[in-house]
């Protein structure tokens, strides 16, 4: 397990819904870790990105966590209900309301790539079970040039922009 602060930084976060997995909802996710009860926990700040260019911030950022890491760096993060602006939703273009859980690993140094599965439900634009969805986080080395988004642990690429 890394020390507190060792893996902190900004990541391109892809939420890949099973409906259209190669059209992920993208965020800049700022990861911070802190020592907690002899272990490590982490928090994230999510900033949605406009789907049309995958780089322009849209809507308000939101904070989640802290979430505990297991000794091997795996985690389960049950997020509060989140609302994503319509211009960040490449599938329908509608505002999205969802309650999701991220299950992943391993968040170990250097933690340049973190991935896992997404479970939960959407309430808007229509109710859906998100079973079969995935997430991937790739470290942003250069804030002026985000990495190409990938959609899962196999690092399958997202569809290119039109």
Tab-separated table of C-alpha atoms in Angstrom:
chain	number	residue	atom	x	y	z
A	1	UNK	CA	0.000	0.000	0.000
A	2	UNK	CA	1.381	3.446	-0.883
A	3	UNK	CA	2.021	6.145	1.686
A	4	UNK	CA	-0.476	8.987	2.042
A	5	UNK	CA	0.033	11.441	-0.819
A	6	UNK	CA	2.224	9.110	-2.907
A	7	UNK	CA	-0.380	8.510	-5.626
A	8	UNK	CA	-2.232	11.834	-5.444
A	9	UNK	CA	-2.902	13.727	-8.652
A	10	UNK	CA	-5.283	14.311	-11.534
A	11	UNK	CA	-6.662	11.493	-13.669
A	12	UNK	CA	-8.830	11.241	-16.771
A	13	UNK	CA	-11.767	9.207	-15.452
A	14	UNK	CA	-13.947	7.309	-17.959
A	15	UNK	CA	-17.331	5.965	-16.904
A	16	UNK	CA	-18.261	3.454	-19.562
A	17	UNK	CA	-21.944	2.463	-19.426
A	18	UNK	CA	-22.800	-0.950	-20.849
A	19	UNK	CA	-25.366	0.687	-23.209
A	20	UNK	CA	-22.650	2.267	-25.339
A	21	UNK	CA	-19.302	1.359	-23.759
A	22	UNK	CA	-17.083	3.133	-26.283
A	23	UNK	CA	-18.807	6.483	-25.582
A	24	UNK	CA	-17.756	7.107	-21.967
A	25	UNK	CA	-18.720	10.002	-19.749
A	26	UNK	CA	-15.433	11.732	-18.922
A	27	UNK	CA	-14.263	13.605	-15.847
A	28	UNK	CA	-11.052	15.011	-14.481
A	29	UNK	CA	-10.787	13.187	-11.157
A	30	UNK	CA	-8.468	14.682	-8.544
A	31	UNK	CA	-7.316	11.895	-6.221
A	32	UNK	CA	-6.114	12.592	-2.696
A	33	UNK	CA	-5.060	9.988	-0.150
A	34	UNK	CA	-4.774	10.267	3.601
A	35	UNK	CA	-3.689	8.042	6.467
A	36	UNK	CA	-6.641	6.606	8.397
A	37	UNK	CA	-6.796	4.118	11.277
A	38	UNK	CA	-3.439	2.551	10.421
A	39	UNK	CA	-4.379	2.256	6.753
A	40	UNK	CA	-5.113	4.531	3.848
A	41	UNK	CA	-8.246	6.181	2.511
A	42	UNK	CA	-8.864	8.269	-0.577
A	43	UNK	CA	-11.174	11.001	-1.794
A	44	UNK	CA	-11.979	12.183	-5.305
A	45	UNK	CA	-13.141	15.459	-6.797
A	46	UNK	CA	-14.915	14.887	-10.116
A	47	UNK	CA	-15.129	17.629	-12.754
A	48	UNK	CA	-17.361	16.605	-15.699
A	49	UNK	CA	-16.002	17.313	-19.192
A	50	UNK	CA	-17.971	18.337	-22.295
A	51	UNK	CA	-18.491	15.216	-24.431
A	52	UNK	CA	-17.971	17.092	-27.724
A	53	UNK	CA	-14.311	17.924	-27.010
A	54	UNK	CA	-13.440	15.798	-23.926
A	55	UNK	CA	-11.521	18.640	-22.306
A	56	UNK	CA	-13.779	21.595	-21.431
A	57	UNK	CA	-15.101	21.543	-17.844
A	58	UNK	CA	-18.891	21.700	-17.483
A	59	UNK	CA	-21.144	21.901	-14.462
A	60	UNK	CA	-19.974	21.998	-10.886
A	61	UNK	CA	-17.249	19.703	-9.543
A	62	UNK	CA	-18.318	17.326	-6.773
A	63	UNK	CA	-16.383	15.688	-3.951
A	64	UNK	CA	-16.750	12.071	-2.814
A	65	UNK	CA	-15.102	10.081	-0.066
A	66	UNK	CA	-13.164	9.285	1.935
A	67	UNK	CA	-13.187	5.575	1.065
A	68	UNK	CA	-11.005	2.960	2.746
A	69	UNK	CA	-8.390	0.999	0.795
A	70	UNK	CA	-7.839	-2.660	1.632
A	71	UNK	CA	-4.290	-3.857	2.361
A	72	UNK	CA	-3.835	-4.930	-1.289
A	73	UNK	CA	-5.023	-1.556	-2.628
A	74	UNK	CA	-8.462	-2.688	-3.786
A	75	UNK	CA	-11.520	-0.636	-2.891
A	76	UNK	CA	-15.280	-0.266	-3.022
A	77	UNK	CA	-16.527	3.317	-3.257
A	78	UNK	CA	-20.263	3.869	-2.904
A	79	UNK	CA	-20.827	7.344	-4.332
A	80	UNK	CA	-23.714	9.611	-3.354
A	81	UNK	CA	-26.307	10.396	-6.015
A	82	UNK	CA	-24.603	12.471	-8.683
A	83	UNK	CA	-25.961	14.685	-11.434
A	84	UNK	CA	-23.996	15.083	-14.674
A	85	UNK	CA	-24.839	17.918	-17.118
A	86	UNK	CA	-26.354	16.931	-20.451
A	87	UNK	CA	-23.399	18.259	-22.455
A	88	UNK	CA	-21.152	15.735	-20.651
A	89	UNK	CA	-23.401	12.798	-21.609
A	90	UNK	CA	-22.286	11.440	-25.012
A	91	UNK	CA	-25.044	8.812	-25.132
A	92	UNK	CA	-28.257	10.859	-24.879
A	93	UNK	CA	-27.099	14.447	-24.360
A	94	UNK	CA	-29.527	14.613	-21.429
A	95	UNK	CA	-28.785	15.427	-17.815
A	96	UNK	CA	-27.918	12.211	-15.999
A	97	UNK	CA	-28.729	11.342	-12.393
A	98	UNK	CA	-27.117	8.175	-11.061
A	99	UNK	CA	-26.186	6.385	-7.871
A	100	UNK	CA	-23.118	4.222	-8.471
A	101	UNK	CA	-20.542	2.088	-6.733
A	102	UNK	CA	-16.984	1.758	-8.035
A	103	UNK	CA	-15.199	-1.511	-7.255
A	104	UNK	CA	-11.575	-1.512	-8.274
A	105	UNK	CA	-7.969	-2.024	-7.663
A	106	UNK	CA	-5.320	-1.738	-7.303
A	107	UNK	CA	-4.559	1.704	-5.999
A	108	UNK	CA	-0.870	1.045	-5.390
A	109	UNK	CA	2.134	3.188	-6.300
A	110	UNK	CA	2.697	4.498	-8.879
A	111	UNK	CA	-1.079	4.193	-9.594
A	112	UNK	CA	-0.870	5.663	-13.077
A	113	UNK	CA	-3.814	3.482	-14.176
A	114	UNK	CA	-6.731	2.382	-11.991
A	115	UNK	CA	-9.792	0.521	-13.216
A	116	UNK	CA	-12.722	-1.610	-12.181
A	117	UNK	CA	-16.443	-2.216	-12.427
A	118	UNK	CA	-19.418	0.094	-11.992
A	119	UNK	CA	-22.697	-1.002	-10.444
A	120	UNK	CA	-25.736	1.057	-9.574
A	121	UNK	CA	-28.685	2.720	-11.247
A	122	UNK	CA	-29.665	5.809	-13.157
A	123	UNK	CA	-32.837	7.738	-12.318
A	124	UNK	CA	-32.652	10.191	-15.236
A	125	UNK	CA	-32.961	10.435	-18.193
A	126	UNK	CA	-34.479	6.958	-17.704
A	127	UNK	CA	-34.158	4.299	-15.007
A	128	UNK	CA	-31.456	1.744	-15.830
A	129	UNK	CA	-29.401	-0.850	-13.982
A	130	UNK	CA	-25.712	-0.194	-14.732
A	131	UNK	CA	-24.536	-3.776	-14.165
A	132	UNK	CA	-21.890	-4.578	-16.788
A	133	UNK	CA	-20.441	-1.055	-16.823
A	134	UNK	CA	-16.786	-0.175	-16.164
A	135	UNK	CA	-14.469	2.663	-15.210
A	136	UNK	CA	-10.864	3.526	-15.976
A	137	UNK	CA	-8.615	6.262	-14.576
A	138	UNK	CA	-5.409	7.269	-16.332
A	139	UNK	CA	-2.999	9.753	-14.768
A	140	UNK	CA	-2.860	13.136	-16.504
A	141	UNK	CA	0.860	13.785	-16.966
A	142	UNK	CA	0.386	17.013	-18.947
A	143	UNK	CA	-2.659	19.166	-18.059
A	144	UNK	CA	-2.594	20.721	-21.539
A	145	UNK	CA	-2.961	17.313	-23.243
A	146	UNK	CA	-5.177	14.634	-21.700
A	147	UNK	CA	-4.469	10.965	-22.468
A	148	UNK	CA	-6.712	9.218	-24.991
A	149	UNK	CA	-9.641	7.808	-22.987
A	150	UNK	CA	-9.818	4.081	-22.382
A	151	UNK	CA	-12.972	2.355	-21.175
A	152	UNK	CA	-11.978	-0.665	-19.082
A	153	UNK	CA	-9.193	-2.681	-17.459
A	154	UNK	CA	-8.171	-4.100	-20.848
A	155	UNK	CA	-7.517	-0.484	-21.896
A	156	UNK	CA	-9.873	-0.726	-24.852
A	157	UNK	CA	-10.024	2.724	-26.476
A	158	UNK	CA	-13.078	4.963	-26.508
A	159	UNK	CA	-14.514	5.839	-29.891
A	160	UNK	CA	-12.713	8.802	-31.471
A	161	UNK	CA	-14.477	12.156	-31.462
A	162	UNK	CA	-16.631	12.721	-34.567
